[in-house]
PDB file of C-alpha atoms in Angstrom:
ATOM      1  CA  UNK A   1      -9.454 -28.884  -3.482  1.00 66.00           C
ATOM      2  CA  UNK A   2      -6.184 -29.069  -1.083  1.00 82.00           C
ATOM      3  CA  UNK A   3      -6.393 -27.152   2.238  1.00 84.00           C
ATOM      4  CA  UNK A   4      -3.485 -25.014   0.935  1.00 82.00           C
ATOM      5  CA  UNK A   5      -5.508 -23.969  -2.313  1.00 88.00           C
ATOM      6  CA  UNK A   6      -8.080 -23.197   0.103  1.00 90.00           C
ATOM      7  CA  UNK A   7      -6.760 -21.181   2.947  1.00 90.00           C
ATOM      8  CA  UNK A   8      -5.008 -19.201   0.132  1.00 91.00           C
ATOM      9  CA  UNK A   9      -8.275 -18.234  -1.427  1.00 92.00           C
ATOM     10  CA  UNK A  10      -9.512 -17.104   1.947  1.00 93.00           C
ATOM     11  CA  UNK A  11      -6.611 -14.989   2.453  1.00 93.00           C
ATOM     12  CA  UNK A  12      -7.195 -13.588  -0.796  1.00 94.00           C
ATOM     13  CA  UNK A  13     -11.087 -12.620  -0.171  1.00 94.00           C
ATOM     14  CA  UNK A  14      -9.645 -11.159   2.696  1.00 94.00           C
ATOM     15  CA  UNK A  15      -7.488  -8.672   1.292  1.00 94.00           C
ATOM     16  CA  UNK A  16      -9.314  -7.902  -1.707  1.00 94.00           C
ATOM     17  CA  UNK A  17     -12.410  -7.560   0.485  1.00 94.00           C
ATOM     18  CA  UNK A  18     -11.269  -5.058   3.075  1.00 94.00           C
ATOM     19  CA  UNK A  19      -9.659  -3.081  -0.215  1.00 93.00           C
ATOM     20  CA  UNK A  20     -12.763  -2.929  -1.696  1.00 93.00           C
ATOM     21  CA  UNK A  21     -14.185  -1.649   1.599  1.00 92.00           C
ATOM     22  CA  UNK A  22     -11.038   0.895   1.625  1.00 90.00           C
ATOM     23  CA  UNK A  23     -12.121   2.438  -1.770  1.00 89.00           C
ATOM     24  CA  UNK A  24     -15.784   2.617  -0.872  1.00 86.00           C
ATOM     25  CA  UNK A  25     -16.158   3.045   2.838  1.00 84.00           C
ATOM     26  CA  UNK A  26     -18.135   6.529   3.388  1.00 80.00           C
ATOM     27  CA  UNK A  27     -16.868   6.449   7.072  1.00 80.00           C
ATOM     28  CA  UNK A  28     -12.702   7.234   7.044  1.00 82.00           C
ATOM     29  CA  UNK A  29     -12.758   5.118  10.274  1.00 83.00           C
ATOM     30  CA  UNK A  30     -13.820   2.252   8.316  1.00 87.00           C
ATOM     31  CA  UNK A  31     -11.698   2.610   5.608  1.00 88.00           C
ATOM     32  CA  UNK A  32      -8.560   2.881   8.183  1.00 89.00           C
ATOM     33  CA  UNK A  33      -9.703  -0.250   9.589  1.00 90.00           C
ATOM     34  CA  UNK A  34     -10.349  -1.968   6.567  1.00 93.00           C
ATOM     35  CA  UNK A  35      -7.008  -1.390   5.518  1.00 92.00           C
ATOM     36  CA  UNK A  36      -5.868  -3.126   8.684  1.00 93.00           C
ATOM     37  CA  UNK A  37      -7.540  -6.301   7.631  1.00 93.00           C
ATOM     38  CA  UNK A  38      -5.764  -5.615   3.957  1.00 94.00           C
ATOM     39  CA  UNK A  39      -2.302  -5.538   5.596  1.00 93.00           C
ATOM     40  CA  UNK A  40      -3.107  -8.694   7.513  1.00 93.00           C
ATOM     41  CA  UNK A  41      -4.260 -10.228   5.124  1.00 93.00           C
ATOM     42  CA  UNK A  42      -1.309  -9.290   2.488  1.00 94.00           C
ATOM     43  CA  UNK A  43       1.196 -10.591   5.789  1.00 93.00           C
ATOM     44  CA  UNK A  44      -1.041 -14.150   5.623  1.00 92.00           C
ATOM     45  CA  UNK A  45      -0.204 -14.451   1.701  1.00 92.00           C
ATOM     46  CA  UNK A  46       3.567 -13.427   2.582  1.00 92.00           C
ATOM     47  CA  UNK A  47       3.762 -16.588   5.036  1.00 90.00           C
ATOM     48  CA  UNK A  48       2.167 -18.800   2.556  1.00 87.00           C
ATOM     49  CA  UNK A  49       4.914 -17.669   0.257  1.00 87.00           C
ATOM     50  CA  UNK A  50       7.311 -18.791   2.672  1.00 85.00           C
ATOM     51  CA  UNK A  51       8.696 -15.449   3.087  1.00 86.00           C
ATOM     52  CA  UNK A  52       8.693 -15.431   7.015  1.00 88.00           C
ATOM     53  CA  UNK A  53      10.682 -12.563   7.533  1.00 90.00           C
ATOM     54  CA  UNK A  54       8.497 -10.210   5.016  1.00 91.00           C
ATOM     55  CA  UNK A  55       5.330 -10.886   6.853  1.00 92.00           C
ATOM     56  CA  UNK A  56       7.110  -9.955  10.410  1.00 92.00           C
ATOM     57  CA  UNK A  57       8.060  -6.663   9.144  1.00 91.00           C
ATOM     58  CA  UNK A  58       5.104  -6.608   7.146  1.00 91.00           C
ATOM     59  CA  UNK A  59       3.277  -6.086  10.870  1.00 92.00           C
ATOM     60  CA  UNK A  60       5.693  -4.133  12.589  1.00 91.00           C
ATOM     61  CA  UNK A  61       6.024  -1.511   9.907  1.00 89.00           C
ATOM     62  CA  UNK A  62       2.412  -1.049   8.489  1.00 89.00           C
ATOM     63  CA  UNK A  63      -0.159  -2.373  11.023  1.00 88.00           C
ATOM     64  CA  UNK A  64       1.996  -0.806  13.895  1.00 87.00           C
ATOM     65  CA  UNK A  65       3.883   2.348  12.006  1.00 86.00           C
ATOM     66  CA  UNK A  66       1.941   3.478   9.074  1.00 88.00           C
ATOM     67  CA  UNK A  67      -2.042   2.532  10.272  1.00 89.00           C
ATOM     68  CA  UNK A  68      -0.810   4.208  13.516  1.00 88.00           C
ATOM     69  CA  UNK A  69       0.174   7.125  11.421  1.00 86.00           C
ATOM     70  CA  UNK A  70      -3.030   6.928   9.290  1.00 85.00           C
ATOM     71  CA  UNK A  71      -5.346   6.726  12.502  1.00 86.00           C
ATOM     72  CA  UNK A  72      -3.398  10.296  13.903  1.00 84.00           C
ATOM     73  CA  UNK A  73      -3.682  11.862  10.556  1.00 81.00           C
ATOM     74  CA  UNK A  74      -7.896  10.974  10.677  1.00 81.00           C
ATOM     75  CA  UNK A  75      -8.194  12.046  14.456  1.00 81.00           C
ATOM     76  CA  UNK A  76      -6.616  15.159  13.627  1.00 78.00           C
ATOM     77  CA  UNK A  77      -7.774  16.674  10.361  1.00 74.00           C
ATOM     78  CA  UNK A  78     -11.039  15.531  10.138  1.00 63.00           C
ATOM     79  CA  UNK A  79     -14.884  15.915  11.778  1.00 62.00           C
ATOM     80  CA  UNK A  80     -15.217  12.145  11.684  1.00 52.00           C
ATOM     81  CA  UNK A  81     -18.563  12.529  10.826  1.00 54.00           C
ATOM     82  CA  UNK A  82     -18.544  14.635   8.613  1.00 57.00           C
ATOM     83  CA  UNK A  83     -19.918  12.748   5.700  1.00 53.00           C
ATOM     84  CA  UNK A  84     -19.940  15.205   2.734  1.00 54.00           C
ATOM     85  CA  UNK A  85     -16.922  15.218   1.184  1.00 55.00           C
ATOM     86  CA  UNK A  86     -16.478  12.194   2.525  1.00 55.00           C
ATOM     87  CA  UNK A  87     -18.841  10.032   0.571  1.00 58.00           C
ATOM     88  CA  UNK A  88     -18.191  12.056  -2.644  1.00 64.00           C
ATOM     89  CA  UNK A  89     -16.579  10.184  -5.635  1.00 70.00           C
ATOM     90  CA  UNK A  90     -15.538  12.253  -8.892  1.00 75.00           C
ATOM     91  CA  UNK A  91     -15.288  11.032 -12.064  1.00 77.00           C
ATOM     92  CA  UNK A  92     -16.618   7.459 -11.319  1.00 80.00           C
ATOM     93  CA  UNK A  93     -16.995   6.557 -15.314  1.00 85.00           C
ATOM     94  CA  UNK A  94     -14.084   7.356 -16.746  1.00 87.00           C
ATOM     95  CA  UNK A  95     -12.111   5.929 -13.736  1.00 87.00           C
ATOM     96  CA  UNK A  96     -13.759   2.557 -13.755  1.00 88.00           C
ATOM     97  CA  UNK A  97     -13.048   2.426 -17.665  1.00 91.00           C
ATOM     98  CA  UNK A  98      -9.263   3.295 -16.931  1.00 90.00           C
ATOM     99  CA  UNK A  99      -8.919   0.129 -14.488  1.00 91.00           C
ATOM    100  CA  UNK A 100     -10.528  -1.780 -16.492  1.00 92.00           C
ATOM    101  CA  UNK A 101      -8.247  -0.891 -19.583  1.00 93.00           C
ATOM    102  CA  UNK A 102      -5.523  -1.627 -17.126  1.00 92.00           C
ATOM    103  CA  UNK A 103      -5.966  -4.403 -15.708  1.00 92.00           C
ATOM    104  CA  UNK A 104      -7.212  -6.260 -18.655  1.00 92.00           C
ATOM    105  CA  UNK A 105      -3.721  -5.238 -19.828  1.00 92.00           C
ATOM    106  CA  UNK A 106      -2.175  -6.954 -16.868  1.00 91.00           C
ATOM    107  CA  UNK A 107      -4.408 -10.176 -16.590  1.00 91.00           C
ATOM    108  CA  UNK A 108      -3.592 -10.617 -20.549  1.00 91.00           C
ATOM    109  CA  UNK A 109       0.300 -10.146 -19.132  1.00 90.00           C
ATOM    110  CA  UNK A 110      -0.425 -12.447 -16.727  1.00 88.00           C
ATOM    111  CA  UNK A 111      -2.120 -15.113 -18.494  1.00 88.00           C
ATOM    112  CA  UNK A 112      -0.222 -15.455 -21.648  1.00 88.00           C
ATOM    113  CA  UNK A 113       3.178 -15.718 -20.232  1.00 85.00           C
ATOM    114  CA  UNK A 114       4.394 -19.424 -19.855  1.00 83.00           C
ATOM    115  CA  UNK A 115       5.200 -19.342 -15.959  1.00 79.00           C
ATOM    116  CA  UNK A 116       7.334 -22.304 -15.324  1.00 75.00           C
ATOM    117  CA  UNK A 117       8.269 -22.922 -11.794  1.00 70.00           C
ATOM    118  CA  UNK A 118      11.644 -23.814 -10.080  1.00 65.00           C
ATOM    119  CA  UNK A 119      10.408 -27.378  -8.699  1.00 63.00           C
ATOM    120  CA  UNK A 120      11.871 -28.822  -5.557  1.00 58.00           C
ATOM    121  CA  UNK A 121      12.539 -25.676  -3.526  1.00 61.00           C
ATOM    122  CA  UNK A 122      11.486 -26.011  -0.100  1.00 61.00           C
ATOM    123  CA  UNK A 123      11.254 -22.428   1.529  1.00 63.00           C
ATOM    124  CA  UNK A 124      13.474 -22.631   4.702  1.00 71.00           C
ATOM    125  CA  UNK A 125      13.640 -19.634   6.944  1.00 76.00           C
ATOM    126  CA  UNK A 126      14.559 -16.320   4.850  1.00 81.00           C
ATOM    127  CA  UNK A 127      15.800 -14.537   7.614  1.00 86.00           C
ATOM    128  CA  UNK A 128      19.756 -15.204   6.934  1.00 87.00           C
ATOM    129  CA  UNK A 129      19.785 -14.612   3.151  1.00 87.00           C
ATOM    130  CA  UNK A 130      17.986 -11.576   3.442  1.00 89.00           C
ATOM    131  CA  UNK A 131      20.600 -10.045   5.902  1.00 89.00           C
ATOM    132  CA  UNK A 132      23.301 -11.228   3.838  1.00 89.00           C
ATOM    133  CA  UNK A 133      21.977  -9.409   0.562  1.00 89.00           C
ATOM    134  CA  UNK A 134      21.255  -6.853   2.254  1.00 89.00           C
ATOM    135  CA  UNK A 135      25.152  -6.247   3.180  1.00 91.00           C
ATOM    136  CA  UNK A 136      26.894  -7.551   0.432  1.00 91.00           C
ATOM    137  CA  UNK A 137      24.658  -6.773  -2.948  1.00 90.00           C
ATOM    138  CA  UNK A 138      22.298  -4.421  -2.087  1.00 92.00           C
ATOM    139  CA  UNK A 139      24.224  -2.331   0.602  1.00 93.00           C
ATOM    140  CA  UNK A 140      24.215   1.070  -1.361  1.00 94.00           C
ATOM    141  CA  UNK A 141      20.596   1.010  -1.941  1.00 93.00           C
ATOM    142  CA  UNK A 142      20.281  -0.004   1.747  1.00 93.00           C
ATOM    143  CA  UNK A 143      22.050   3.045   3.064  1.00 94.00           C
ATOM    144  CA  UNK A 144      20.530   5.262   0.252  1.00 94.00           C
ATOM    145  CA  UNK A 145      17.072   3.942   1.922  1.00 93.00           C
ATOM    146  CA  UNK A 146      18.420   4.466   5.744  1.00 93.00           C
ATOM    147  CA  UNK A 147      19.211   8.161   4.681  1.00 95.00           C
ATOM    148  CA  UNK A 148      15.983   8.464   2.814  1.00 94.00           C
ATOM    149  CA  UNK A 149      14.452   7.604   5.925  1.00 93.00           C
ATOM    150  CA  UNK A 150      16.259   9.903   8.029  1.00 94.00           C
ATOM    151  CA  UNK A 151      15.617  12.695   5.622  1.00 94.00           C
ATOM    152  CA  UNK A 152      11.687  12.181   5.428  1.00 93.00           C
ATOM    153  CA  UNK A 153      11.348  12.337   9.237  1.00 91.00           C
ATOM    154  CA  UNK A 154      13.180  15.502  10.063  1.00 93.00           C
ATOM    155  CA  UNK A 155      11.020  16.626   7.356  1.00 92.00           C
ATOM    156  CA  UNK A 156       7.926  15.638   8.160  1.00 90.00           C
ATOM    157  CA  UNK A 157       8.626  16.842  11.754  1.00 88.00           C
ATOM    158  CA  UNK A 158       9.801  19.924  10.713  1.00 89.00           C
ATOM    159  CA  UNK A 159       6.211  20.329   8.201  1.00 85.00           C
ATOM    160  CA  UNK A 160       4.231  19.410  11.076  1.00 80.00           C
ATOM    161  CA  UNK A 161       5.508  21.671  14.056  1.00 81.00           C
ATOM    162  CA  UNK A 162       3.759  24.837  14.855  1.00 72.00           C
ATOM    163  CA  UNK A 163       6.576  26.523  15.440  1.00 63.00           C
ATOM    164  CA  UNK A 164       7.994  27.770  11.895  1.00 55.00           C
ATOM    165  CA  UNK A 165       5.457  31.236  11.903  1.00 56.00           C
ATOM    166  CA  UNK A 166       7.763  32.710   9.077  1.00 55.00           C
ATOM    167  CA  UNK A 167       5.916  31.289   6.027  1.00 53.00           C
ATOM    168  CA  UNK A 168       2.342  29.790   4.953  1.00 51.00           C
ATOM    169  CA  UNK A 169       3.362  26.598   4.376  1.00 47.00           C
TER     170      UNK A 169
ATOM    171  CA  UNK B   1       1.055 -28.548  -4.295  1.00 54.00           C
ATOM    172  CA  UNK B   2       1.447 -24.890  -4.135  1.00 71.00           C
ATOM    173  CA  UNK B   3      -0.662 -22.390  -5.375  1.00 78.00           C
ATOM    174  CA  UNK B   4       0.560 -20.893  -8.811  1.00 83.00           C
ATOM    175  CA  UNK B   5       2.066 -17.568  -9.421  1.00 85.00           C
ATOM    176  CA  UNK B   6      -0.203 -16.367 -11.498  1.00 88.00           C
ATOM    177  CA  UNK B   7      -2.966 -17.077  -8.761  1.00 89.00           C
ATOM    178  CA  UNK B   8      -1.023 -14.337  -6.641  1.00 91.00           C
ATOM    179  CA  UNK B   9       0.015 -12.381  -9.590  1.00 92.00           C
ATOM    180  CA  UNK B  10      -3.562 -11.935 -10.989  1.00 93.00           C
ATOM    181  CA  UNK B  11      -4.644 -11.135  -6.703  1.00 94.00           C
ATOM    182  CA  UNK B  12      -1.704  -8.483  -6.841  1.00 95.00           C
ATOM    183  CA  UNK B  13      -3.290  -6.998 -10.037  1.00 94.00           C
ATOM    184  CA  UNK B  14      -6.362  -7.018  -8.986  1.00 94.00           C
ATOM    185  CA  UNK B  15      -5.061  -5.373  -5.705  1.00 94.00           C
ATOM    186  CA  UNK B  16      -3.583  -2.756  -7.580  1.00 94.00           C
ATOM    187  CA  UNK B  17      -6.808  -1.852  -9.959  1.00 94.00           C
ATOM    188  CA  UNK B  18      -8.567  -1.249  -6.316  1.00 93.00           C
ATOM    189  CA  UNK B  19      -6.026   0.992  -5.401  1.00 93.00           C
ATOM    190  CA  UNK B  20      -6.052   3.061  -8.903  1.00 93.00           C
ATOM    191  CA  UNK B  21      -9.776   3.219  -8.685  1.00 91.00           C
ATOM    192  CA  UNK B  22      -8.910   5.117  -4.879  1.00 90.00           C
ATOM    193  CA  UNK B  23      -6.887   7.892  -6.136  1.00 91.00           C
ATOM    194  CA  UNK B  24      -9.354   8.559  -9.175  1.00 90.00           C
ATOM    195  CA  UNK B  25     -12.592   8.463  -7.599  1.00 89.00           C
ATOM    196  CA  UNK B  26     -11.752   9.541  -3.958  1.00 85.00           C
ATOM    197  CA  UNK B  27     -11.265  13.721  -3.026  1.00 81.00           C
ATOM    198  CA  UNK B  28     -10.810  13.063   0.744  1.00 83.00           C
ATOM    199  CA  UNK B  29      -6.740  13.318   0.594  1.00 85.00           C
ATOM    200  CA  UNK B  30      -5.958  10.380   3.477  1.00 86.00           C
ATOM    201  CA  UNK B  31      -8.053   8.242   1.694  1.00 88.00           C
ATOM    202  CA  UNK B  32      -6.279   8.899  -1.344  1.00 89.00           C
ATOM    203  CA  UNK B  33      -2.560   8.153   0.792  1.00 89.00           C
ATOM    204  CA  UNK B  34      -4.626   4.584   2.037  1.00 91.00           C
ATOM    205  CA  UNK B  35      -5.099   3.584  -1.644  1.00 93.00           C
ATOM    206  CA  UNK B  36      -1.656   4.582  -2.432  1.00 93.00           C
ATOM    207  CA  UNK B  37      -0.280   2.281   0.385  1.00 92.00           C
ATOM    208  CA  UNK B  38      -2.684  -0.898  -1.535  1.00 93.00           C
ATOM    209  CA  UNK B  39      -0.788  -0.329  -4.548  1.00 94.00           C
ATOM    210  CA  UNK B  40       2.370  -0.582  -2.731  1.00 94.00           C
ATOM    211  CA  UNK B  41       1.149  -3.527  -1.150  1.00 94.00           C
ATOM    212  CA  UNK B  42       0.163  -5.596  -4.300  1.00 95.00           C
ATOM    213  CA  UNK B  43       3.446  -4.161  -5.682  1.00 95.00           C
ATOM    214  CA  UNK B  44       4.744  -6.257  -2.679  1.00 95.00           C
ATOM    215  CA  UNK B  45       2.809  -9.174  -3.147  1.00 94.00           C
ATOM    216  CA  UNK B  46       3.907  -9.525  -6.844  1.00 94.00           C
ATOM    217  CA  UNK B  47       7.949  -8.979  -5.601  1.00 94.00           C
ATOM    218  CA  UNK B  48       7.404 -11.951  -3.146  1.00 92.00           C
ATOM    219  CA  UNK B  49       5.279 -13.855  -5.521  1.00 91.00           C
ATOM    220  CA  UNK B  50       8.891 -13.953  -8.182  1.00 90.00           C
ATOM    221  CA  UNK B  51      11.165 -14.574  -5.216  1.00 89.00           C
ATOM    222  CA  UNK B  52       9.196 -18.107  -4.725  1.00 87.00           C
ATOM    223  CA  UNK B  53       9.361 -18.467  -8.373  1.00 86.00           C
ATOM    224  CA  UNK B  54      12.552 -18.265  -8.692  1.00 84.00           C
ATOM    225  CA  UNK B  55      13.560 -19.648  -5.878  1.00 82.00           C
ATOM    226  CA  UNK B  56      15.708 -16.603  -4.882  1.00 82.00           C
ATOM    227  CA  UNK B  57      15.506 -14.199  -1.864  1.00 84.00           C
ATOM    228  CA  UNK B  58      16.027 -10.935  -3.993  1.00 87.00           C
ATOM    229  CA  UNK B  59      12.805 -10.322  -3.922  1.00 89.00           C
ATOM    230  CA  UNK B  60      11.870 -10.169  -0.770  1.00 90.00           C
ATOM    231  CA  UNK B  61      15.138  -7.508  -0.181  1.00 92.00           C
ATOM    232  CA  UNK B  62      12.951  -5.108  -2.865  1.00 93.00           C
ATOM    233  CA  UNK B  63      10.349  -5.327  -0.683  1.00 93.00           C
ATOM    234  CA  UNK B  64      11.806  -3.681   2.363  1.00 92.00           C
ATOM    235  CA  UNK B  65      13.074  -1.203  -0.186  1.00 93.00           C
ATOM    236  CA  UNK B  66       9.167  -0.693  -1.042  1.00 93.00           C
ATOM    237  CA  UNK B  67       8.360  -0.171   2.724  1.00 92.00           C
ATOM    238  CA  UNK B  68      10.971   2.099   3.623  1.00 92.00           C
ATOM    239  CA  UNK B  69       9.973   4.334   0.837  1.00 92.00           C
ATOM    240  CA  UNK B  70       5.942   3.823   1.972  1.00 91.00           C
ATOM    241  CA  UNK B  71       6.973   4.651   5.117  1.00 91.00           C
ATOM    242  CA  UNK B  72       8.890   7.854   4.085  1.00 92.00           C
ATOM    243  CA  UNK B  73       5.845   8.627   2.048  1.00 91.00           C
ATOM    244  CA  UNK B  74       3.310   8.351   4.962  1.00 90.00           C
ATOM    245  CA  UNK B  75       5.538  10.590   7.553  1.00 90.00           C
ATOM    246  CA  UNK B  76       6.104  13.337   4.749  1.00 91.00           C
ATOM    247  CA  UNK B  77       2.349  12.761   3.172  1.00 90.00           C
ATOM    248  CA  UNK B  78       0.272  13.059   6.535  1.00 88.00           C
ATOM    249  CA  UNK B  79       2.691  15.805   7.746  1.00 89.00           C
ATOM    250  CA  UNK B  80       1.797  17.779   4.714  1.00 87.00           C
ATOM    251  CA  UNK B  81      -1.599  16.788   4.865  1.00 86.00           C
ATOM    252  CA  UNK B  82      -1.993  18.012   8.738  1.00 85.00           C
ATOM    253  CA  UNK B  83      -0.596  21.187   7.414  1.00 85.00           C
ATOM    254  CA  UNK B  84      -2.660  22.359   4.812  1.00 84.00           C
ATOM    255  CA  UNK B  85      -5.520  21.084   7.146  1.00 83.00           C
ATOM    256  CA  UNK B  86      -4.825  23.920   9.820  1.00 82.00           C
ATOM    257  CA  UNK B  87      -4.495  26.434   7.056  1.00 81.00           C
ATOM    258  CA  UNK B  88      -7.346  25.698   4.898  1.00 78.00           C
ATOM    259  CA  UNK B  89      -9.715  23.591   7.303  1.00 76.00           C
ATOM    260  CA  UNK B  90     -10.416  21.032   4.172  1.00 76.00           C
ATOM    261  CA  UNK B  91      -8.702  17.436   3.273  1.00 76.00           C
ATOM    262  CA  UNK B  92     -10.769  17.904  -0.207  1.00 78.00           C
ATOM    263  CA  UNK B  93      -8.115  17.592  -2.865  1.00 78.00           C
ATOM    264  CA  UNK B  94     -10.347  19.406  -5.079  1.00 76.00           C
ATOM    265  CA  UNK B  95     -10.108  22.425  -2.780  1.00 77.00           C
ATOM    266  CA  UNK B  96      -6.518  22.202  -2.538  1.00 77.00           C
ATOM    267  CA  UNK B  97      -5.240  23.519  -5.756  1.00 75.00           C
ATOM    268  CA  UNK B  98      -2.938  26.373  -5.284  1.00 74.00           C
ATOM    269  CA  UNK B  99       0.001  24.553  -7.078  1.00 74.00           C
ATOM    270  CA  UNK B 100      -2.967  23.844  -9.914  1.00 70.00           C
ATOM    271  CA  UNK B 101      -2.186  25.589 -13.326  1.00 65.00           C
TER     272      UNK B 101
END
């Protein structure tokens, strides 16, 4: 077995490991730093994909925006150690026999389609062709995303702040 | 040799299962938002996958698409989240059903 072949299976235990440890953790803490090891292990796979750029921003946005984000929403609504409703799972049957349905459906997908590979392409840096599809092709979606953006956070700042008395939110 | 794409197609699938198995079996409401954010992920994964396939970049410009919207998500979610918190003192979904019919 190549080193490649290898170093992407251990990337892969990673991330489904610590996902795994996500669902079932009975400790939030755990699960929130679980799913740290899930996004590094998700930006290990991106650089193996060649996609150098992705697993930058991969970091920067959800190991140091949204786990940040995640950690202040656990410190602030929740008795850490509080384990009852913590550790309770609901309908546990019929859940595991709706993922299984589904992803049966998508390994069938997966496995039956012919994948046939564009040979020869040697990923070089991503960086510039990124930028420049992100101003020529895909600029309306780009700014529709940049106002998005702008919209959610005056929202969520104006959710979050104790000063709006008038209503129960 | 590279690895093939169904390798990191069937790992994004099996990604995403984990995540839908979250949201079902989980009442705590940020773990719930943590398993939302692994679906989005193996979404990710399988958009970066294609862009190797095919040897095109597009791809990987849906994927920033994916994480601005995650990120929207998150900042509206937890705010939300910290609300109902200080009114009702519970992060239990099941507890949280005033918009329930």
């Amino acid at each position: 077995m190549a080193l490649s072949t290898l170093t992407f299976y251990l990337f892969a235990l990673i991330t489904v490991g610590s996902g795994v440890v996500v669902v079932f953790a009975n400790r939030l803490i755990h699960a929130v730093f679980a799913l740290l090891f899930t996004f590094f292990g998700t930006a290990g796979l991106y650089v193996f994909l060649g996609a150098d750029f992705v697993a930058g921003a991969q970091v920067l946005v959800y190991v140091g925006g949204i786990l940040v984000l995640m950690l202040f929403g656990v410190m602030l609504t929740n008795r850490i150690y509080d384990l009852q409703i913590l550790a309770e799972r609901v309908h546990f049957k019929r859940s595991v026999a709706v993922v299984g349905v589904g992803f049966a459906l998508l390994a069938t997908i997966i496995f039956r389609t012919p994948w046939q590979m564009v040979e020869g392409v040697e990923p070089a840096s991503t960086t510039v062709s990124i930028g420049r599809l992100l101003m020529s092709e895909y600029v309306l979606p780009f700014e529709i995303a940049a106002m998005l953006l702008l919209a959610a956070l005056i929202g969520a700042s104006m959710l979050a702040s104790r000063d709006n008395e008038e209503g129960d939110l | 040799m590279a690895v093939a794409t169904s390798h990191y197609l069937i790992l994004s699938a099996i990604l995403f299962s984990i995540g839908v198995a979250g949201v079902l079996t989980r009442r705590n409401a940020i773990v719930i938002f943590m398993c939302i954010e692994l679906m989005l992920n193996a979404v990710n994964l399988a958009f970066v996958a294609f862009a190797r396939h095919l040897g095109q970049a597009d791809g990987q410009v849906f994927v920033f698409f994916v994480m601005a919207v995650a990120a929207a998500e998150v900042a509206v979610g937890l705010a939300i989240i910290i609300a109902v918190f200080r009114n009702r003192e519970t992060v239990d979904v099941a507890e949280v059903n005033l918009l329930k019919w």
